Backbone as JSON Lines, residues from 0, in Angstrom:
{"i":0,"aa":"M","n":[-1.92,18.66,-8.62],"ca":[-0.89,17.79,-8.99],"c":[-1.47,16.99,-7.73]}
{"i":1,"aa":"T","n":[-1.76,18.09,-6.79],"ca":[-2.11,17.35,-4.61],"c":[-3.84,16.87,-5.39]}
{"i":2,"aa":"D","n":[-4.27,17.39,-6.42],"ca":[-6.03,17.04,-6.34],"c":[-5.59,15.26,-7.14]}
{"i":3,"aa":"A","n":[-4.94,15.53,-7.71],"ca":[-4.78,14.11,-8.82],"c":[-3.97,12.91,-7.65]}
{"i":4,"aa":"L","n":[-3.47,13.04,-7.32],"ca":[-2.08,12.22,-6.27],"c":[-3.68,11.95,-5.25]}
{"i":5,"aa":"L","n":[-3.93,13.61,-4.05],"ca":[-5.5,12.6,-3.23],"c":[-6.44,11.87,-4.63]}
{"i":6,"aa":"E","n":[-6.73,11.71,-5.45],"ca":[-7.8,11.13,-6.11],"c":[-6.93,9.48,-6.63]}
{"i":7,"aa":"R","n":[-6.32,9.67,-6.4],"ca":[-4.55,8.81,-6.87],"c":[-5.06,7.61,-5.8]}
{"i":8,"aa":"H","n":[-4.24,8.36,-4.58],"ca":[-5.08,7.39,-3.29],"c":[-6.09,7.08,-2.96]}
{"i":9,"aa":"A","n":[-6.84,8.04,-2.68],"ca":[-8.34,7.2,-2.57],"c":[-8.62,5.98,-3.82]}
{"i":10,"aa":"E","n":[-8.92,6.37,-5.26],"ca":[-8.62,4.97,-5.74],"c":[-8.03,4.2,-5.2]}
{"i":11,"aa":"A","n":[-6.71,4.28,-5.02],"ca":[-5.97,2.61,-4.51],"c":[-6.61,2.09,-3.18]}
{"i":12,"aa":"L","n":[-6.91,2.82,-1.66],"ca":[-7.8,2.75,-0.82],"c":[-8.81,1.54,-1.43]}
{"i":13,"aa":"R","n":[-9.92,2.31,-1.99],"ca":[-10.95,1.86,-2.21],"c":[-11.06,0.75,-3.23]}
{"i":14,"aa":"L","n":[-9.28,0.33,-3.72],"ca":[-9.28,-1.03,-4.61],"c":[-9.03,-1.95,-3.5]}
{"i":15,"aa":"F","n":[-7.99,-1.4,-2.21],"ca":[-7.76,-2.42,-1.64],"c":[-8.86,-3.14,-1.49]}
{"i":16,"aa":"G","n":[-10.12,-2.2,-0.3],"ca":[-11.12,-2.24,0.44],"c":[-12.48,-3.09,-0.18]}
{"i":17,"aa":"E","n":[-12.27,-2.84,-1.59],"ca":[-12.99,-3.63,-1.88],"c":[-12.24,-5.47,-2.19]}
{"i":18,"aa":"R","n":[-11.27,-5.37,-2.11],"ca":[-10.73,-6.64,-1.83],"c":[-10.93,-7.52,-0.39]}
{"i":19,"aa":"V","n":[-10.62,-6.31,0.06],"ca":[-10.55,-6.91,2.01],"c":[-12.73,-7.31,1.95]}
{"i":20,"aa":"R","n":[-13.14,-6.46,1.09],"ca":[-15.19,-7.3,1.48],"c":[-14.74,-8.99,0.59]}
{"i":21,"aa":"D","n":[-14.26,-8.58,-0.37],"ca":[-13.84,-10.05,-1.19],"c":[-13.6,-11.58,-0.74]}
{"i":22,"aa":"I","n":[-13.23,-11.12,0.61],"ca":[-12.23,-12.66,1.58],"c":[-13.56,-12.88,2.44]}
{"i":23,"aa":"R","n":[-13.84,-14.42,1.61],"ca":[-14.51,-15.5,2.58],"c":[-13.61,-15.66,3.97]}
{"i":24,"aa":"G","n":[-14.89,-15.99,4.63],"ca":[-13.78,-16.53,5.91],"c":[-13.0,-17.8,5.52]}
{"i":25,"aa":"D","n":[-13.43,-18.57,5.67],"ca":[-12.01,-19.61,4.83],"c":[-10.58,-19.13,4.3]}
{"i":26,"aa":"Q","n":[-10.38,-18.02,3.59],"ca":[-9.95,-17.44,2.87],"c":[-8.56,-16.55,3.8]}
{"i":27,"aa":"W","n":[-8.46,-16.15,4.9],"ca":[-8.02,-15.19,5.71],"c":[-6.55,-15.94,6.2]}
{"i":28,"aa":"G","n":[-6.48,-17.37,6.29],"ca":[-4.7,-18.14,6.24],"c":[-4.41,-18.32,4.7]}
{"i":29,"aa":"A","n":[-5.03,-18.3,4.03],"ca":[-4.28,-18.22,2.7],"c":[-3.44,-17.46,2.06]}
{"i":30,"aa":"P","n":[-2.16,-18.78,1.54],"ca":[-0.83,-17.7,1.71],"c":[-1.35,-16.39,-0.33]}
{"i":31,"aa":"T","n":[-0.23,-15.88,0.14],"ca":[-0.39,-14.48,-1.08],"c":[1.25,-14.74,-1.54]}
{"i":32,"aa":"P","n":[1.13,-13.75,-2.87],"ca":[2.6,-13.38,-2.92],"c":[4.13,-12.96,-2.28]}
{"i":33,"aa":"C","n":[2.7,-12.39,-1.39],"ca":[4.34,-12.2,0.27],"c":[4.16,-13.26,0.37]}
{"i":34,"aa":"T","n":[5.58,-13.84,0.19],"ca":[6.04,-15.05,0.86],"c":[5.56,-15.32,2.33]}
{"i":35,"aa":"E","n":[6.07,-13.91,2.74],"ca":[6.21,-14.17,4.72],"c":[4.66,-14.07,5.21]}
{"i":36,"aa":"W","n":[3.65,-13.63,4.62],"ca":[2.21,-13.12,5.13],"c":[1.07,-14.06,4.36]}
{"i":37,"aa":"N","n":[0.22,-14.56,4.3],"ca":[-0.65,-14.66,4.23],"c":[-2.4,-14.12,4.09]}
{"i":38,"aa":"V","n":[-3.22,-14.36,3.37],"ca":[-4.63,-12.7,3.16],"c":[-4.13,-12.16,4.41]}
{"i":39,"aa":"R","n":[-4.57,-12.74,5.77],"ca":[-4.81,-11.93,7.4],"c":[-4.0,-10.62,7.33]}
{"i":40,"aa":"E","n":[-1.95,-11.97,7.19],"ca":[-1.05,-11.08,7.31],"c":[-1.35,-9.22,6.38]}
{"i":41,"aa":"L","n":[-1.2,-9.94,5.51],"ca":[-1.13,-8.92,4.41],"c":[-2.5,-7.51,4.76]}
{"i":42,"aa":"V","n":[-3.16,-8.09,5.14],"ca":[-4.28,-7.09,5.52],"c":[-3.92,-6.59,6.51]}
{"i":43,"aa":"N","n":[-3.06,-6.78,7.76],"ca":[-2.89,-6.26,8.19],"c":[-1.95,-5.5,8.18]}
{"i":44,"aa":"H","n":[-0.71,-5.75,7.61],"ca":[0.09,-5.09,7.09],"c":[-0.47,-3.12,6.58]}
{"i":45,"aa":"V","n":[-1.33,-4.03,5.42],"ca":[-1.57,-2.87,4.71],"c":[-2.35,-1.45,5.3]}
{"i":46,"aa":"T","n":[-3.2,-2.26,6.18],"ca":[-4.13,-1.26,7.51],"c":[-2.88,-0.68,8.68]}
{"i":47,"aa":"A","n":[-1.95,-1.47,9.02],"ca":[-1.12,-0.87,9.73],"c":[-0.43,0.28,9.07]}
{"i":48,"aa":"E","n":[0.15,0.0,7.38],"ca":[0.36,1.05,7.15],"c":[-0.38,2.56,7.52]}
{"i":49,"aa":"Q","n":[-1.37,2.25,7.16],"ca":[-2.81,3.66,6.67],"c":[-2.85,4.45,8.38]}
{"i":50,"aa":"L","n":[-2.27,3.02,9.67],"ca":[-2.12,3.83,11.05],"c":[-1.33,4.52,11.72]}
{"i":51,"aa":"W","n":[-0.38,4.58,10.7],"ca":[1.06,5.49,10.69],"c":[0.43,6.72,10.56]}
{"i":52,"aa":"I","n":[-0.33,6.95,9.41],"ca":[-0.19,8.27,8.6],"c":[-0.96,9.52,9.22]}
{"i":53,"aa":"P","n":[-1.91,9.55,10.19],"ca":[-2.03,10.24,10.91],"c":[-1.51,10.87,11.86]}
{"i":54,"aa":"P","n":[-1.23,10.04,12.65],"ca":[0.35,10.53,13.85],"c":[1.31,11.54,12.97]}
{"i":55,"aa":"L","n":[1.67,10.48,12.16],"ca":[2.96,10.61,11.69],"c":[2.56,13.04,10.26]}
{"i":56,"aa":"V","n":[1.64,12.65,10.21],"ca":[1.17,13.96,8.66],"c":[0.16,14.61,9.48]}
{"i":57,"aa":"A","n":[-0.53,14.61,10.45],"ca":[-1.7,15.36,10.9],"c":[-0.55,15.83,12.42]}
{"i":58,"aa":"E","n":[-0.37,14.66,13.06],"ca":[-0.16,14.98,14.38],"c":[2.07,15.83,14.67]}
{"i":59,"aa":"G","n":[2.21,15.61,12.85],"ca":[4.17,15.66,13.33],"c":[4.8,14.54,14.27]}
{"i":60,"aa":"R","n":[4.62,13.75,14.42],"ca":[4.93,13.11,15.42],"c":[5.74,11.96,14.76]}
{"i":61,"aa":"T","n":[6.14,11.28,15.13],"ca":[7.69,10.97,14.45],"c":[7.96,9.46,14.44]}
{"i":62,"aa":"V","n":[8.76,8.3,14.03],"ca":[8.34,7.08,14.1],"c":[9.42,6.9,15.4]}
{"i":63,"aa":"E","n":[10.28,7.34,15.52],"ca":[10.18,6.8,16.87],"c":[9.61,6.74,18.42]}
{"i":64,"aa":"Q","n":[8.82,7.97,17.86],"ca":[7.7,8.31,18.77],"c":[6.77,7.12,19.44]}
{"i":65,"aa":"L","n":[6.59,6.46,17.78],"ca":[5.28,5.6,17.78],"c":[5.42,3.97,17.89]}
{"i":66,"aa":"E","n":[7.35,4.28,17.98],"ca":[7.57,2.68,18.18],"c":[6.61,1.36,18.58]}
{"i":67,"aa":"G","n":[6.52,0.75,17.57],"ca":[5.25,-0.46,18.86],"c":[3.98,-0.51,18.64]}
{"i":68,"aa":"S","n":[3.59,1.01,18.22],"ca":[2.26,1.32,18.31],"c":[1.59,0.68,17.3]}
{"i":69,"aa":"F","n":[2.05,0.21,16.43],"ca":[0.57,-0.34,15.81],"c":[1.46,-1.85,14.96]}
{"i":70,"aa":"S","n":[2.57,-2.51,16.04],"ca":[2.33,-3.99,15.77],"c":[2.02,-4.92,16.31]}
{"i":71,"aa":"G","n":[2.02,-6.4,15.84],"ca":[1.14,-7.08,16.3],"c":[-0.06,-6.82,15.36]}
{"i":72,"aa":"D","n":[-1.24,-7.66,16.14],"ca":[-2.71,-7.5,14.82],"c":[-3.44,-6.1,15.26]}
{"i":73,"aa":"V","n":[-3.69,-5.48,14.78],"ca":[-4.87,-4.31,14.33],"c":[-6.01,-4.0,14.02]}
{"i":74,"aa":"L","n":[-5.87,-5.76,13.19],"ca":[-7.39,-6.0,12.55],"c":[-8.72,-6.64,13.55]}
{"i":75,"aa":"G","n":[-8.14,-7.01,14.67],"ca":[-9.39,-7.33,15.56],"c":[-10.35,-8.94,15.35]}
{"i":76,"aa":"D","n":[-11.38,-8.37,16.15],"ca":[-12.51,-9.21,15.82],"c":[-13.09,-9.22,14.08]}
{"i":77,"aa":"D","n":[-13.24,-7.46,13.74],"ca":[-13.42,-7.5,12.39],"c":[-12.3,-6.53,11.29]}
{"i":78,"aa":"P","n":[-11.67,-7.14,10.61],"ca":[-11.43,-6.26,9.71],"c":[-11.25,-5.79,9.12]}
{"i":79,"aa":"V","n":[-12.72,-5.88,7.86],"ca":[-12.98,-4.93,7.82],"c":[-13.65,-3.74,8.03]}
{"i":80,"aa":"A","n":[-14.23,-3.22,9.03],"ca":[-14.77,-3.21,9.95],"c":[-13.17,-2.23,10.28]}
{"i":81,"aa":"A","n":[-11.53,-2.51,10.54],"ca":[-10.38,-2.18,11.11],"c":[-9.95,-1.31,9.62]}
{"i":82,"aa":"W","n":[-10.11,-1.91,8.63],"ca":[-9.1,-1.36,7.54],"c":[-10.41,-0.32,7.23]}
{"i":83,"aa":"D","n":[-11.89,-0.67,7.65],"ca":[-12.13,0.95,6.67],"c":[-12.17,2.2,7.46]}
{"i":84,"aa":"R","n":[-11.78,2.13,9.1],"ca":[-11.45,3.43,9.47],"c":[-9.93,4.0,9.63]}
{"i":85,"aa":"A","n":[-9.16,2.36,9.3],"ca":[-7.84,3.33,8.96],"c":[-7.63,3.17,7.67]}
{"i":86,"aa":"S","n":[-7.86,3.38,6.61],"ca":[-7.97,3.86,5.39],"c":[-9.31,5.43,4.92]}
{"i":87,"aa":"A","n":[-10.26,5.23,6.16],"ca":[-10.74,6.42,6.36],"c":[-10.06,7.45,6.8]}
{"i":88,"aa":"A","n":[-9.19,7.44,7.78],"ca":[-8.35,8.36,8.53],"c":[-7.12,8.89,7.78]}
{"i":89,"aa":"A","n":[-6.16,7.86,7.48],"ca":[-5.53,7.86,6.54],"c":[-5.73,8.7,5.18]}
{"i":90,"aa":"H","n":[-7.31,8.5,4.73],"ca":[-7.0,9.52,3.19],"c":[-7.51,10.79,4.09]}
{"i":91,"aa":"A","n":[-8.21,11.21,5.09],"ca":[-8.15,12.15,5.84],"c":[-6.84,13.27,6.53]}
{"i":92,"aa":"A","n":[-5.71,12.49,7.01],"ca":[-4.79,13.24,7.17],"c":[-4.21,13.85,6.49]}
{"i":93,"aa":"F","n":[-4.17,13.26,4.71],"ca":[-3.19,13.39,3.46],"c":[-4.39,14.56,2.97]}
{"i":94,"aa":"A","n":[-5.65,14.74,2.92],"ca":[-6.09,15.25,2.29],"c":[-6.84,16.93,3.29]}
{"i":95,"aa":"A","n":[-6.45,16.59,4.25],"ca":[-6.47,17.76,4.9],"c":[-5.44,19.02,4.46]}
{"i":96,"aa":"S","n":[-5.55,21.12,4.79],"ca":[-4.95,21.21,4.1],"c":[-3.45,21.46,4.45]}
{"i":97,"aa":"G","n":[-2.65,21.04,3.05],"ca":[-1.39,21.84,3.85],"c":[-0.12,20.81,4.36]}
{"i":98,"aa":"A","n":[-1.23,19.22,4.45],"ca":[-0.52,18.11,4.92],"c":[0.78,17.68,3.92]}
{"i":99,"aa":"L","n":[0.17,17.7,2.55],"ca":[1.03,17.58,1.53],"c":[2.54,17.86,1.38]}
{"i":100,"aa":"E","n":[2.01,18.68,1.55],"ca":[3.49,20.06,2.03],"c":[4.46,19.91,3.32]}
{"i":101,"aa":"R","n":[3.88,19.28,3.93],"ca":[4.36,19.39,5.11],"c":[5.43,18.24,4.66]}
{"i":102,"aa":"T","n":[6.27,18.19,6.36],"ca":[7.94,17.31,6.6],"c":[7.23,16.41,7.49]}
{"i":103,"aa":"V","n":[7.39,15.18,6.84],"ca":[7.05,13.68,7.54],"c":[8.72,13.14,8.03]}
{"i":104,"aa":"R","n":[8.46,13.46,8.82],"ca":[9.99,12.28,9.85],"c":[9.92,11.02,9.84]}
{"i":105,"aa":"L","n":[10.2,10.29,8.52],"ca":[10.32,8.92,8.62],"c":[11.2,8.41,9.06]}
{"i":106,"aa":"S","n":[10.93,6.71,8.54],"ca":[12.15,5.92,9.09],"c":[13.59,5.91,8.47]}
{"i":107,"aa":"Y","n":[13.26,6.38,7.17],"ca":[14.44,6.53,6.15],"c":[14.74,8.12,6.59]}
{"i":108,"aa":"G","n":[14.21,9.1,6.89],"ca":[14.88,10.83,7.14],"c":[13.41,11.21,6.77]}
{"i":109,"aa":"P","n":[13.29,12.88,6.65],"ca":[12.78,13.47,6.61],"c":[11.76,13.14,4.77]}
{"i":110,"aa":"A","n":[10.7,13.84,4.88],"ca":[10.18,13.39,3.07],"c":[8.81,14.57,3.29]}
{"i":111,"aa":"L","n":[8.43,14.9,2.2],"ca":[7.05,15.63,1.86],"c":[6.19,14.46,2.4]}
{"i":112,"aa":"G","n":[4.99,15.61,2.8],"ca":[3.74,14.28,2.78],"c":[3.65,13.86,1.34]}
{"i":113,"aa":"S","n":[3.68,14.59,0.09],"ca":[3.17,13.93,-1.41],"c":[4.59,13.4,-1.37]}
{"i":114,"aa":"A","n":[5.39,13.16,-1.26],"ca":[6.71,12.07,-1.42],"c":[5.68,11.11,-0.59]}
{"i":115,"aa":"Y","n":[5.2,11.14,0.94],"ca":[4.73,10.09,1.69],"c":[3.47,9.02,1.18]}
{"i":116,"aa":"C","n":[2.56,9.9,0.41],"ca":[2.05,9.37,0.17],"c":[1.49,9.0,-1.1]}
{"i":117,"aa":"S","n":[2.29,9.43,-2.33],"ca":[2.42,9.02,-3.64],"c":[3.73,7.37,-2.9]}
{"i":118,"aa":"E","n":[4.34,7.15,-2.02],"ca":[4.82,5.87,-1.8],"c":[4.0,4.46,-1.48]}
{"i":119,"aa":"L","n":[3.09,4.75,-0.47],"ca":[1.98,4.89,0.12],"c":[0.75,4.15,-0.68]}
{"i":120,"aa":"T","n":[0.35,4.92,-1.49],"ca":[-0.43,4.52,-2.72],"c":[0.12,3.46,-3.64]}
{"i":121,"aa":"A","n":[1.37,3.82,-4.04],"ca":[1.77,2.53,-4.62],"c":[1.91,0.99,-4.36]}
{"i":122,"aa":"D","n":[2.2,1.78,-3.08],"ca":[2.76,0.65,-1.93],"c":[0.95,-0.65,-1.93]}
{"i":123,"aa":"C","n":[0.02,0.01,-1.58],"ca":[-1.54,-0.45,-1.59],"c":[-1.86,-0.16,-2.85]}
{"i":124,"aa":"V","n":[-1.3,0.07,-4.23],"ca":[-1.67,-0.81,-5.47],"c":[-1.06,-2.44,-5.91]}
{"i":125,"aa":"V","n":[0.23,-2.29,-5.06],"ca":[1.03,-3.52,-5.3],"c":[0.22,-4.7,-4.72]}
{"i":126,"aa":"H","n":[0.37,-3.85,-3.33],"ca":[-0.71,-5.25,-2.41],"c":[-2.18,-5.3,-2.85]}
{"i":127,"aa":"T","n":[-2.6,-4.6,-3.69],"ca":[-4.54,-5.21,-3.87],"c":[-3.8,-6.56,-4.94]}
{"i":128,"aa":"W","n":[-3.22,-6.18,-5.84],"ca":[-2.77,-7.08,-6.83],"c":[-2.4,-8.79,-5.86]}
{"i":129,"aa":"D","n":[-1.68,-7.99,-4.63],"ca":[-1.35,-9.06,-3.9],"c":[-2.77,-10.26,-2.99]}
{"i":130,"aa":"L","n":[-3.11,-9.33,-2.39],"ca":[-4.63,-9.72,-1.47],"c":[-5.95,-10.87,-3.22]}
{"i":131,"aa":"A","n":[-5.7,-9.8,-3.89],"ca":[-6.36,-10.53,-5.75],"c":[-6.13,-11.51,-5.97]}
{"i":132,"aa":"R","n":[-4.73,-11.8,-5.82],"ca":[-3.95,-13.01,-6.0],"c":[-4.21,-14.45,-4.95]}
{"i":133,"aa":"G","n":[-4.21,-14.3,-3.66],"ca":[-3.9,-14.68,-2.76],"c":[-5.6,-14.94,-2.89]}
{"i":134,"aa":"I","n":[-7.01,-14.47,-2.91],"ca":[-7.96,-15.13,-3.03],"c":[-8.57,-15.25,-4.11]}
{"i":135,"aa":"G","n":[-7.56,-15.37,-5.31],"ca":[-8.74,-15.82,-6.27],"c":[-9.62,-15.15,-6.73]}
{"i":136,"aa":"A","n":[-9.42,-13.65,-6.42],"ca":[-10.06,-12.26,-7.4],"c":[-9.55,-11.84,-8.38]}
{"i":137,"aa":"A","n":[-10.27,-10.98,-9.03],"ca":[-9.97,-10.18,-10.44],"c":[-8.47,-9.56,-10.43]}
{"i":138,"aa":"D","n":[-7.77,-9.61,-11.0],"ca":[-6.44,-9.26,-10.24],"c":[-5.82,-8.01,-11.48]}
{"i":139,"aa":"R","n":[-6.66,-7.47,-12.06],"ca":[-5.99,-6.44,-13.23],"c":[-6.61,-4.88,-12.46]}
{"i":140,"aa":"L","n":[-5.36,-4.77,-12.74],"ca":[-5.4,-2.89,-11.92],"c":[-5.72,-1.96,-12.69]}
{"i":141,"aa":"P","n":[-6.84,-0.95,-11.92],"ca":[-6.77,-0.09,-13.47],"c":[-5.25,0.64,-13.5]}
{"i":142,"aa":"D","n":[-5.71,1.23,-14.84],"ca":[-4.44,1.98,-15.6],"c":[-3.54,2.65,-14.7]}
{"i":143,"aa":"S","n":[-5.15,3.48,-14.58],"ca":[-4.37,5.05,-14.1],"c":[-3.42,4.7,-12.55]}
{"i":144,"aa":"L","n":[-4.15,3.4,-11.63],"ca":[-3.19,3.73,-10.54],"c":[-1.81,2.73,-10.93]}
{"i":145,"aa":"V","n":[-1.97,1.74,-12.16],"ca":[-0.84,1.14,-12.56],"c":[0.56,2.08,-13.57]}
{"i":146,"aa":"E","n":[-0.23,3.25,-13.63],"ca":[1.12,3.64,-14.01],"c":[1.62,4.79,-13.59]}
{"i":147,"aa":"F","n":[0.37,5.25,-12.78],"ca":[1.26,6.4,-11.3],"c":[1.89,5.67,-11.09]}
{"i":148,"aa":"S","n":[1.69,4.42,-10.26],"ca":[3.16,3.76,-9.28],"c":[4.0,3.06,-9.62]}
{"i":149,"aa":"I","n":[4.08,3.07,-11.51],"ca":[5.02,2.67,-12.8],"c":[6.11,3.57,-11.73]}
{"i":150,"aa":"K","n":[5.47,5.0,-11.93],"ca":[6.42,6.3,-11.82],"c":[6.97,6.67,-10.69]}
{"i":151,"aa":"E","n":[5.74,6.13,-9.48],"ca":[6.35,6.23,-8.15],"c":[7.77,5.14,-8.54]}
{"i":152,"aa":"I","n":[7.79,4.03,-7.85],"ca":[8.68,3.15,-8.12],"c":[9.74,2.79,-8.64]}
{"i":153,"aa":"M","n":[9.92,4.08,-9.87],"ca":[10.61,3.58,-11.05],"c":[12.03,4.13,-9.96]}
{"i":154,"aa":"P","n":[11.9,5.31,-9.68],"ca":[12.93,6.31,-9.64],"c":[14.19,5.42,-8.58]}
{"i":155,"aa":"Y","n":[13.43,4.7,-7.7],"ca":[14.28,3.41,-6.5],"c":[14.2,2.17,-6.79]}
{"i":156,"aa":"A","n":[13.53,1.75,-7.93],"ca":[13.37,0.18,-8.01],"c":[14.48,-0.97,-8.47]}
{"i":157,"aa":"D","n":[15.58,-0.23,-7.87],"ca":[16.86,-1.05,-8.7],"c":[17.4,-1.32,-6.76]}
{"i":158,"aa":"G","n":[17.36,-0.49,-5.79],"ca":[17.17,-0.77,-4.86],"c":[16.64,-1.65,-3.89]}
{"i":159,"aa":"L","n":[14.96,-2.14,-4.91],"ca":[14.1,-2.59,-3.33],"c":[14.68,-4.07,-3.18]}
{"i":160,"aa":"A","n":[15.38,-4.6,-3.58],"ca":[15.17,-6.59,-3.17],"c":[16.72,-5.43,-2.37]}
{"i":161,"aa":"A","n":[17.62,-5.28,-2.95],"ca":[18.76,-4.84,-1.62],"c":[18.05,-4.4,-0.48]}
{"i":162,"aa":"S","n":[16.43,-3.7,-0.42],"ca":[16.48,-3.33,0.93],"c":[16.11,-4.73,1.76]}
{"i":163,"aa":"G","n":[15.68,-6.14,0.98],"ca":[15.22,-7.06,1.65],"c":[13.93,-6.95,2.14]}
{"i":164,"aa":"Q","n":[13.17,-6.2,1.13],"ca":[12.11,-6.42,1.51],"c":[10.99,-6.96,0.24]}
{"i":165,"aa":"Y","n":[11.84,-6.77,-0.68],"ca":[11.38,-7.65,-2.01],"c":[11.63,-7.97,-2.85]}
{"i":166,"aa":"A","n":[11.58,-9.31,-3.51],"ca":[11.89,-9.73,-3.98],"c":[13.02,-9.88,-5.63]}
{"i":167,"aa":"E","n":[13.9,-10.0,-5.96],"ca":[14.43,-9.32,-7.22],"c":[13.57,-9.36,-8.3]}
{"i":168,"aa":"P","n":[13.67,-7.95,-8.98],"ca":[13.04,-8.11,-10.06],"c":[12.85,-8.78,-11.04]}
{"i":169,"aa":"V","n":[12.2,-9.27,-11.61],"ca":[11.91,-10.21,-12.85],"c":[12.08,-10.23,-14.48]}
{"i":170,"aa":"D","n":[12.4,-10.53,-15.05],"ca":[12.71,-10.16,-16.31],"c":[11.21,-10.05,-16.67]}
{"i":171,"aa":"V","n":[11.48,-9.13,-18.11],"ca":[9.71,-9.36,-18.5],"c":[9.8,-9.11,-20.48]}
{"i":172,"aa":"P","n":[9.04,-9.96,-21.14],"ca":[9.28,-9.73,-22.57],"c":[8.77,-8.27,-23.01]}
{"i":173,"aa":"A","n":[10.08,-8.38,-24.23],"ca":[9.61,-7.04,-24.98],"c":[7.65,-6.94,-25.24]}
{"i":174,"aa":"G","n":[7.59,-5.69,-24.89],"ca":[6.12,-5.43,-25.58],"c":[5.55,-6.01,-24.57]}
{"i":175,"aa":"A","n":[5.6,-5.73,-22.82],"ca":[4.52,-6.17,-21.71],"c":[4.1,-5.15,-21.87]}
{"i":176,"aa":"D","n":[2.67,-5.86,-20.76],"ca":[1.77,-4.2,-20.76],"c":[2.28,-3.61,-19.46]}
{"i":177,"aa":"A","n":[1.54,-2.55,-19.14],"ca":[2.35,-2.07,-17.61],"c":[2.27,-2.38,-16.78]}
{"i":178,"aa":"Q","n":[0.83,-2.78,-16.25],"ca":[1.0,-4.25,-15.61],"c":[1.76,-4.76,-15.25]}
{"i":179,"aa":"T","n":[1.75,-5.86,-16.3],"ca":[3.66,-6.19,-16.24],"c":[5.15,-6.43,-15.39]}
{"i":180,"aa":"R","n":[5.0,-4.46,-16.38],"ca":[6.37,-4.21,-15.92],"c":[6.26,-3.71,-14.2]}
{"i":181,"aa":"L","n":[5.27,-3.49,-14.24],"ca":[5.41,-2.59,-12.5],"c":[5.64,-3.87,-11.99]}
{"i":182,"aa":"L","n":[4.58,-5.19,-11.57],"ca":[4.96,-5.75,-10.7],"c":[6.39,-6.91,-11.09]}
{"i":183,"aa":"A","n":[6.62,-7.12,-12.02],"ca":[8.46,-6.71,-12.37],"c":[9.46,-6.14,-11.31]}
{"i":184,"aa":"M","n":[9.17,-5.39,-11.43],"ca":[9.97,-3.99,-11.07],"c":[9.68,-4.56,-9.49]}
{"i":185,"aa":"V","n":[8.92,-5.29,-8.8],"ca":[8.3,-5.03,-7.36],"c":[8.48,-6.67,-7.05]}
{"i":186,"aa":"G","n":[9.7,-7.58,-7.94],"ca":[9.7,-9.0,-8.07],"c":[8.36,-10.09,-8.19]}
{"i":187,"aa":"R","n":[7.39,-9.53,-8.93],"ca":[6.42,-10.18,-9.16],"c":[5.94,-10.85,-10.14]}
{"i":188,"aa":"K","n":[5.49,-12.27,-10.71],"ca":[5.05,-12.55,-11.98],"c":[3.8,-12.05,-12.07]}
{"i":189,"aa":"G","n":[3.12,-11.71,-13.32],"ca":[1.87,-11.13,-12.99],"c":[1.47,-12.17,-14.37]}
């Protein structure tokens, strides 16, 4: 199970990184399906999420100890290099011996490293679609990542909109494909 999880995590990071490399210079200010973020802000958000992982997972630090550490612009003058560094360090932290069995202290309470990795993998998958849409790139997600993300999000999908971080779920027609169902759970129309 841990090998499969780490494989999905690496796959999600790779796919997001491919979309980051697809961004043309004139697209960084383009809107995305995440209405509060343009392309640069979306990439900044996902990159910052990766920056939290090493200190939380590998160092055992708490969210409170790191408060404000990764706010603001984490991309600097070279967003691609910033993404590459952050995603490599994040994956290495999760792949370290015992990391997925370790308890991580998050904003909503303690969680196993494996649960945190699963959550961020699914988040990265959805944001890959957001980024693809924002830059007009191919937005078809790999079936393996879609199925993984559905299984991850399904147990708490009903509460996502109430968190204020997601739009209301979207109704999907009978027989909708897995990607459409995944996107609908997180308030996106595929």
